[in-house]
Short mmCIF file of C-alpha atoms in Angstrom, two decimals:
data_model
loop_
_atom_site.label_atom_id
_atom_site.label_comp_id
_atom_site.label_asym_id
_atom_site.label_seq_id
_atom_site.Cartn_x
_atom_site.Cartn_y
_atom_site.Cartn_z
CA UNK S 1 0.00 0.00 0.00
CA UNK S 2 1.05 3.56 -0.55
CA UNK S 3 1.81 5.85 2.36
CA UNK S 4 2.16 9.61 2.21
CA UNK S 5 3.09 11.84 5.10
CA UNK S 6 2.65 15.56 4.61
CA UNK S 7 3.23 18.50 6.91
CA UNK S 8 2.22 22.11 6.30
CA UNK S 9 5.67 22.86 4.95
CA UNK S 10 6.48 19.88 2.80
CA UNK S 11 5.83 16.33 1.88
CA UNK S 12 7.80 14.24 4.33
CA UNK S 13 7.38 10.76 2.92
CA UNK S 14 5.77 9.12 -0.05
CA UNK S 15 6.29 5.46 -0.76
CA UNK S 16 5.20 1.87 -0.50
CA UNK S 17 4.86 0.13 2.85
CA UNK S 18 3.82 -3.20 4.26
CA UNK S 19 2.42 -1.81 7.49
CA UNK S 20 1.98 1.42 9.40
CA UNK S 21 1.65 2.02 13.11
CA UNK S 22 0.31 5.47 13.83
CA UNK S 23 -0.42 7.39 17.02
CA UNK S 24 -4.11 8.23 16.89
CA UNK S 25 -5.68 10.66 19.34
CA UNK S 26 -6.74 7.81 21.64
CA UNK S 27 -3.99 5.26 21.13
CA UNK S 28 -1.91 3.49 18.55
CA UNK S 29 -3.47 2.27 15.33
CA UNK S 30 -1.93 -0.50 13.25
CA UNK S 31 -2.69 -0.49 9.56
CA UNK S 32 -2.12 -3.32 7.13
CA UNK S 33 -2.68 -3.27 3.38
CA UNK S 34 -6.27 -3.23 2.12
CA UNK S 35 -7.61 -1.53 5.20
CA UNK S 36 -11.18 -0.26 5.01
CA UNK S 37 -11.68 3.47 4.38
CA UNK S 38 -10.86 5.04 7.68
CA UNK S 39 -10.25 8.41 9.12
CA UNK S 40 -9.00 9.45 12.52
CA UNK S 41 -7.29 12.29 14.31
CA UNK S 42 -3.65 12.04 15.18
CA UNK S 43 -2.16 12.47 18.59
CA UNK S 44 1.46 13.05 19.42
CA UNK S 45 3.93 10.24 18.93
CA UNK S 46 6.02 8.10 16.68
CA UNK S 47 4.68 6.85 13.41
CA UNK S 48 6.33 3.71 12.15
CA UNK S 49 6.34 2.75 8.50
CA UNK S 50 7.48 -0.79 7.76
CA UNK S 51 8.76 -1.49 4.33
CA UNK S 52 9.89 -4.80 2.86
CA UNK S 53 13.29 -4.76 4.49
CA UNK S 54 13.44 -1.60 6.55
CA UNK S 55 11.56 0.41 9.12
CA UNK S 56 11.25 4.15 9.15
CA UNK S 57 10.08 6.26 12.04
CA UNK S 58 8.63 9.73 12.01
CA UNK S 59 7.48 12.00 14.74
CA UNK S 60 4.01 13.36 14.14
CA UNK S 61 1.71 15.64 16.08
CA UNK S 62 -1.81 16.82 15.33
CA UNK S 63 -3.70 16.54 12.10
CA UNK S 64 -5.39 13.47 10.79
CA UNK S 65 -4.91 10.17 9.04
CA UNK S 66 -7.02 8.99 6.17
CA UNK S 67 -7.14 5.66 4.41
CA UNK S 68 -8.75 5.44 1.02
CA UNK S 69 -8.15 3.05 -1.88
CA UNK S 70 -5.25 1.33 -0.15
CA UNK S 71 -3.49 4.65 0.36
CA UNK S 72 -2.67 5.98 3.79
CA UNK S 73 -2.54 9.76 3.87
CA UNK S 74 -1.02 11.16 7.01
CA UNK S 75 -1.70 14.86 7.19
CA UNK S 76 0.12 16.04 10.30
CA UNK S 77 0.38 19.49 11.70
CA UNK S 78 3.91 18.67 12.61
CA UNK S 79 5.86 15.86 10.98
CA UNK S 80 9.52 15.37 11.65
CA UNK S 81 11.87 13.21 9.69
CA UNK S 82 13.53 10.12 10.99
CA UNK S 83 15.73 10.38 13.99
CA UNK S 84 16.42 14.07 13.79
CA UNK S 85 13.33 15.22 15.60
CA UNK P 1 29.58 69.85 -23.02
CA UNK P 2 30.61 67.98 -19.91
CA UNK P 3 34.28 67.41 -19.28
CA UNK P 4 35.60 63.93 -20.11
CA UNK P 5 36.86 63.49 -16.58
CA UNK P 6 33.42 64.12 -15.07
CA UNK P 7 31.85 61.73 -17.54
CA UNK P 8 34.36 59.10 -16.65
CA UNK P 9 33.48 59.46 -13.00
CA UNK P 10 29.79 59.05 -13.71
CA UNK P 11 30.43 56.00 -15.86
CA UNK P 12 32.33 54.43 -12.97
CA UNK P 13 29.55 55.15 -10.53
CA UNK P 14 26.80 53.80 -12.79
CA UNK P 15 28.91 50.71 -13.43
CA UNK P 16 29.19 50.13 -9.71
CA UNK P 17 25.46 50.54 -9.23
CA UNK P 18 24.79 48.13 -12.05
CA UNK P 19 27.08 45.60 -10.44
CA UNK P 20 25.14 45.86 -7.21
CA UNK P 21 21.68 45.61 -8.76
CA UNK P 22 22.86 42.69 -10.88
CA UNK P 23 24.05 40.87 -7.79
CA UNK P 24 20.80 41.60 -5.98
CA UNK P 25 18.92 40.28 -8.96
CA UNK P 26 20.85 37.03 -8.79
CA UNK P 27 20.33 36.74 -5.05
CA UNK P 28 16.61 37.33 -5.50
CA UNK P 29 16.47 34.74 -8.26
CA UNK P 30 17.99 32.04 -6.10
CA UNK P 31 15.82 32.93 -3.10
CA UNK P 32 12.80 33.05 -5.33
CA UNK P 33 13.52 29.54 -6.46
CA UNK P 34 13.56 28.27 -2.89
CA UNK P 35 10.51 30.30 -1.87
CA UNK P 36 8.68 28.96 -4.89
CA UNK P 37 9.55 25.41 -3.89
CA UNK P 38 8.16 26.08 -0.43
CA UNK P 39 4.90 27.37 -1.87
CA UNK P 40 4.68 24.28 -4.02
CA UNK P 41 5.58 21.95 -1.15
CA UNK P 42 2.79 23.44 0.95
CA UNK P 43 0.17 22.61 -1.63
CA UNK P 44 -0.55 18.92 -0.86
CA UNK P 45 -1.26 19.71 2.79
CA UNK P 46 -3.63 22.54 1.88
CA UNK P 47 -5.40 20.34 -0.64
CA UNK P 48 -5.77 17.49 1.83
CA UNK P 49 -7.29 19.79 4.45
CA UNK P 50 -9.62 21.45 1.97
CA UNK P 51 -10.81 18.11 0.68
CA UNK P 52 -11.56 16.73 4.12
CA UNK P 53 -13.39 19.81 5.27
CA UNK P 54 -15.52 20.02 2.17
CA UNK P 55 -16.27 16.31 2.52
CA UNK P 56 -17.34 16.49 6.14
CA UNK P 57 -18.90 19.92 6.10
CA UNK P 58 -22.62 20.32 6.39
CA UNK P 59 -24.52 23.54 7.06
CA UNK P 60 -25.76 22.26 10.44
CA UNK P 61 -22.23 22.32 11.75
CA UNK P 62 -22.25 26.12 11.66
CA UNK P 63 -24.00 26.24 15.02
CA UNK P 64 -21.65 23.75 16.58
CA UNK P 65 -18.35 25.43 15.85
CA UNK P 66 -17.67 29.05 16.66
CA UNK P 67 -15.03 29.18 13.93
CA UNK P 68 -17.80 28.83 11.34
CA UNK P 69 -20.02 31.51 12.85
CA UNK P 70 -21.08 33.91 10.14
CA UNK P 71 -21.73 37.48 11.26
CA UNK P 72 -25.23 38.84 10.83
CA UNK P 73 -25.19 42.25 9.22
CA UNK P 74 -22.16 44.42 9.69
CA UNK P 75 -19.38 42.90 11.78
CA UNK P 76 -18.87 44.70 15.06
CA UNK P 77 -15.11 44.33 15.14
CA UNK P 78 -12.65 43.22 12.50
CA UNK P 79 -8.98 42.31 12.58
CA UNK P 80 -7.02 43.08 9.46
CA UNK P 81 -3.60 41.49 9.06
CA UNK P 82 -1.24 43.15 6.64
CA UNK P 83 1.72 41.13 5.42
CA UNK P 84 4.57 43.05 3.88
CA UNK P 85 8.25 42.35 3.42
CA UNK P 86 10.98 43.32 5.84
CA UNK P 87 13.19 44.76 3.13
CA UNK P 88 12.69 47.27 0.38
CA UNK P 89 14.14 47.54 -3.10
CA UNK P 90 11.39 45.48 -4.60
CA UNK P 91 9.53 48.02 -6.67
CA UNK P 92 5.92 48.81 -5.88
CA UNK P 93 5.50 45.53 -4.00
CA UNK P 94 5.01 46.90 -0.49
CA UNK P 95 3.31 50.04 -1.75
CA UNK P 96 0.64 47.94 -3.44
CA UNK P 97 0.01 45.93 -0.28
CA UNK P 98 -0.20 49.05 1.84
CA UNK P 99 -2.58 50.69 -0.61
CA UNK P 100 -4.82 47.64 -0.49
CA UNK P 101 -4.83 47.79 3.31
CA UNK P 102 -5.72 51.50 3.29
CA UNK P 103 -8.52 50.78 0.86
CA UNK P 104 -9.96 48.12 3.15
CA UNK P 105 -9.57 50.31 6.22
CA UNK P 106 -11.47 53.15 4.61
CA UNK P 107 -14.19 50.76 3.42
CA UNK P 108 -14.77 49.72 7.00
CA UNK P 109 -14.32 53.31 8.14
CA UNK P 110 -17.26 54.43 6.01
CA UNK P 111 -19.46 51.73 7.51
CA UNK P 112 -18.30 52.68 10.99
CA UNK P 113 -16.84 49.26 11.77
CA UNK P 114 -13.88 49.37 14.15
CA UNK P 115 -10.86 47.66 12.65
CA UNK P 116 -7.68 46.67 14.38
CA UNK P 117 -4.63 46.43 12.21
CA UNK P 118 -2.01 43.75 12.72
CA UNK P 119 1.25 44.32 10.94
CA UNK P 120 3.62 41.61 9.76
CA UNK P 121 6.77 42.83 8.05
CA UNK P 122 8.80 45.94 8.70
CA UNK P 123 7.63 47.91 5.67
CA UNK P 124 3.93 47.89 6.46
CA UNK P 125 4.54 48.51 10.15
CA UNK P 126 6.84 51.41 9.31
CA UNK P 127 4.30 53.02 7.03
CA UNK P 128 1.38 52.87 9.43
CA UNK P 129 3.54 54.10 12.28
CA UNK P 130 4.64 56.98 10.08
CA UNK P 131 1.07 58.04 9.30
CA UNK P 132 0.18 57.67 12.98
CA UNK P 133 -2.13 54.68 12.67
CA UNK P 134 -2.30 52.41 15.70
CA UNK P 135 -1.26 48.81 15.24
CA UNK P 136 -2.80 46.14 17.45
CA UNK P 137 0.24 43.94 17.04
CA UNK P 138 3.39 43.92 15.01
CA UNK P 139 5.84 41.26 13.98
CA UNK P 140 8.95 41.80 11.96
CA UNK P 141 10.76 38.59 12.87
CA UNK P 142 9.11 36.26 10.39
CA UNK P 143 11.11 37.33 7.38
CA UNK P 144 11.14 35.58 4.07
CA UNK P 145 11.23 32.03 5.39
CA UNK P 146 7.92 31.61 7.19
CA UNK P 147 7.32 28.42 9.13
CA UNK P 148 4.05 26.83 10.08
CA UNK P 149 4.57 27.79 13.73
CA UNK P 150 4.79 31.48 12.76
CA UNK P 151 1.33 31.26 11.27
CA UNK P 152 0.08 29.45 14.37
CA UNK P 153 1.50 32.12 16.66
CA UNK P 154 -0.20 34.87 14.69
CA UNK P 155 -3.56 33.12 14.46
CA UNK P 156 -3.84 31.61 17.93
CA UNK P 157 -4.87 34.78 19.82
CA UNK P 158 -7.11 35.89 16.96
CA UNK P 159 -8.88 32.54 16.79
CA UNK P 160 -9.47 32.62 20.51
CA UNK P 161 -10.94 36.10 20.37
CA UNK P 162 -13.07 35.15 17.39
CA UNK P 163 -14.44 32.18 19.29
CA UNK P 164 -15.38 34.29 22.27
CA UNK P 165 -17.18 36.68 19.95
CA UNK P 166 -14.83 39.58 20.50
CA UNK P 167 -13.95 39.64 16.81
CA UNK P 168 -16.40 39.09 13.99
CA UNK P 169 -13.99 38.69 11.14
CA UNK P 170 -10.29 38.24 10.48
CA UNK P 171 -8.92 39.17 7.10
CA UNK P 172 -5.44 39.11 5.70
CA UNK P 173 -3.84 41.19 2.97
CA UNK P 174 -1.03 39.37 1.23
CA UNK P 175 0.64 39.17 -2.16
CA UNK P 176 -0.72 36.32 -4.20
CA UNK P 177 1.98 34.44 -6.04
CA UNK P 178 0.62 33.88 -9.53
CA UNK P 179 4.05 33.92 -11.10
CA UNK P 180 7.28 35.78 -10.35
CA UNK P 181 5.99 38.57 -12.59
CA UNK P 182 2.44 38.70 -11.29
CA UNK P 183 2.11 39.25 -7.56
CA UNK P 184 -1.11 41.17 -7.03
CA UNK P 185 -2.12 42.19 -3.51
CA UNK P 186 -5.11 40.17 -2.35
CA UNK P 187 -7.60 40.32 0.47
CA UNK P 188 -8.45 36.95 1.96
CA UNK P 189 -11.04 36.40 4.68
CA UNK P 190 -9.66 33.85 7.15
CA UNK P 191 -12.37 33.87 9.78
CA UNK P 192 -15.15 32.94 9.79
CA UNK P 193 -14.09 29.85 7.90
CA UNK P 194 -15.94 29.66 4.64
CA UNK P 195 -16.28 26.03 3.68
CA UNK P 196 -14.21 25.51 0.55
CA UNK P 197 -17.05 23.91 -1.37
CA UNK P 198 -19.19 27.03 -1.65
CA UNK P 199 -16.44 29.62 -1.74
CA UNK P 200 -16.10 29.21 -5.49
CA UNK P 201 -18.36 30.51 -8.20
CA UNK P 202 -20.90 27.78 -7.49
CA UNK P 203 -24.29 28.89 -6.32
CA UNK P 204 -25.64 27.37 -3.13
CA UNK P 205 -27.85 24.79 -4.82
CA UNK P 206 -25.20 23.78 -7.32
CA UNK P 207 -22.69 23.53 -4.54
CA UNK P 208 -25.01 21.26 -2.60
CA UNK P 209 -25.49 19.13 -5.70
CA UNK P 210 -21.79 18.96 -6.29
CA UNK P 211 -21.20 18.03 -2.69
CA UNK P 212 -23.61 15.16 -2.54
CA UNK P 213 -21.56 12.57 -4.39
CA UNK P 214 -18.64 13.40 -2.16
CA UNK P 215 -20.75 13.00 0.93
CA UNK P 216 -22.00 9.66 -0.21
CA UNK P 217 -18.40 8.64 -0.44
CA UNK P 218 -17.64 9.72 3.10
CA UNK P 219 -20.45 7.55 4.44
CA UNK P 220 -18.19 4.58 3.83
CA UNK P 221 -15.47 5.99 6.03
CA UNK P 222 -14.98 4.66 9.50
CA UNK P 223 -14.72 7.90 11.39
CA UNK P 224 -13.05 8.22 14.73
CA UNK P 225 -14.07 10.04 16.88
CA UNK P 226 -16.95 11.34 14.69
CA UNK P 227 -17.49 13.63 11.75
CA UNK P 228 -18.12 16.55 14.12
CA UNK P 229 -15.10 15.73 16.20
CA UNK P 230 -12.88 15.57 13.17
CA UNK P 231 -14.18 18.79 11.69
CA UNK P 232 -13.76 20.49 15.04
CA UNK P 233 -10.16 19.38 15.26
CA UNK P 234 -9.31 20.17 11.67
CA UNK P 235 -10.86 23.64 11.41
CA UNK P 236 -8.09 25.31 13.43
CA UNK P 237 -5.55 23.53 11.24
CA UNK P 238 -7.27 24.91 8.20
CA UNK P 239 -7.24 28.43 9.64
CA UNK P 240 -3.56 28.21 10.53
CA UNK P 241 -2.75 26.82 7.13
CA UNK P 242 -4.57 29.67 5.35
CA UNK P 243 -2.31 32.02 7.23
CA UNK P 244 0.77 29.98 6.47
CA UNK P 245 -0.08 29.97 2.79
CA UNK P 246 -0.48 33.74 2.82
CA UNK P 247 2.93 34.11 4.46
CA UNK P 248 4.62 31.69 2.09
CA UNK P 249 3.09 33.25 -1.01
CA UNK P 250 4.00 36.75 0.11
CA UNK P 251 7.59 35.65 0.69
CA UNK P 252 7.81 34.17 -2.79
CA UNK P 253 6.13 37.22 -4.29
CA UNK P 254 8.59 39.50 -2.55
CA UNK P 255 11.52 37.80 -4.22
CA UNK P 256 9.74 37.80 -7.56
CA UNK P 257 9.05 41.52 -7.25
CA UNK P 258 12.61 42.22 -6.19
CA UNK P 259 14.03 40.26 -9.08
CA UNK P 260 11.87 42.22 -11.52
CA UNK P 261 12.79 45.53 -9.93
CA UNK P 262 16.49 44.73 -9.91
CA UNK P 263 16.39 43.46 -13.46
CA UNK P 264 14.91 46.69 -14.72
CA UNK P 265 17.38 48.68 -12.61
CA UNK P 266 20.24 46.73 -14.20
CA UNK P 267 18.78 47.27 -17.68
CA UNK P 268 18.35 50.98 -17.02
CA UNK P 269 21.92 51.27 -15.79
CA UNK P 270 23.04 49.58 -19.02
CA UNK P 271 21.13 52.06 -21.13
CA UNK P 272 22.51 54.93 -19.12
CA UNK P 273 26.03 53.60 -19.61
CA UNK P 274 25.54 53.49 -23.38
CA UNK P 275 24.59 57.16 -23.46
CA UNK P 276 27.36 58.17 -21.07
CA UNK P 277 29.99 56.25 -23.01
CA UNK P 278 28.86 57.86 -26.25
CA UNK P 279 29.06 61.30 -24.69
CA UNK P 280 32.41 60.53 -23.15
CA UNK P 281 33.90 59.38 -26.46
CA UNK P 282 32.48 62.40 -28.21
CA UNK P 283 33.99 64.70 -25.61
CA UNK P 284 37.32 62.89 -25.85
CA UNK P 285 37.33 63.23 -29.64
CA UNK P 286 36.44 66.90 -29.35
CA UNK P 287 39.39 67.48 -27.06
CA UNK P 288 41.77 65.70 -29.44
CA UNK P 289 40.41 67.60 -32.45
CA UNK P 290 40.75 70.84 -30.59
CA UNK P 291 44.32 70.09 -29.52
CA UNK P 292 45.26 69.18 -33.10
CA UNK P 293 43.71 72.38 -34.38
CA UNK P 294 45.67 74.30 -31.80
CA UNK P 295 48.96 72.60 -32.75
CA UNK P 296 48.36 73.13 -36.46
CA UNK P 297 47.33 76.72 -35.76
CA UNK P 298 50.47 77.25 -33.67
CA UNK P 299 52.72 75.79 -36.38
CA UNK P 300 51.09 77.98 -39.00
CA UNK P 301 51.66 81.04 -36.81
CA UNK P 302 55.38 80.18 -36.39
CA UNK P 303 55.82 79.82 -40.18
CA UNK P 304 54.34 83.21 -40.87
#
């Protein structure tokens, strides 16, 4: 499935993934491919994107997450790159 | 006719000026490029927010969220935010923005609506201070690289006051970035939030018709916490992002305007140099001719 992470300033990530673990407003949400259309608000925490052979972590805060047509759109008010934030 | 030495001095000085404006043009071009990228990079986020809000919006929500509250009749108090650049040498750029702000102020003045002016950018602040107009707040630290948190800082107090009913409208004057050559000043209402679906040219009924297929699509969404909850949480994001976009576009526009201004300054200096060089050569020739005539005349006189 495709995952995009965008912040107000730029697009932080756009690529294929095998699973996503996201911090929703009320707890973590795990997302696997072919998830039903879903929308939730994001909390503050680490978003993990698992790819075939690697794992990438991002820090996100605020905003929302939307799943539609096997695409996860993470629209975060603040989204930091891996490790550096 | 001017003396060759004076002309030479002027040529030197114009050459120096041209060198400076040329450099500034190149600096503006490279900054413009980066500012343009930032405007472009901000687009997906804005589109995502707009899409979600127009999907989840329904007229009944207006009563639920103070940010959507539309004023009845004339607003009782308005906040006008004027974004200008911190630096000059960009042609009529800041002048246009200031003129637009004055226009809006006098429009409200005629209707007797009190307006508080918030200044962002040294040029606008400087002008209104000079004419003795009070500013409710001023910020000159944002510069040409606005960040999302700048927009949040500006909007937070205004949103709060709008929600308590102290303000009835918040508008921003910024420079829209159509292209580096076209950066018209624009007035954009930020609060109350006008749902994106009916802000266009669509009439209310058409808008409703256009919205329906989208709404049917959202029915399939699993929503957490709920449509209202999501709209409530996303509206402030949308407001902050409107402000961020205005800041980012103004920054890009500033560099576009400066590049244009510096380019024409460089061109003008070039033209001026052509004329000066022609005059200088003419004057130099005249001096040589005159000296020759004098020598020949002197020789003739000795012969006789």
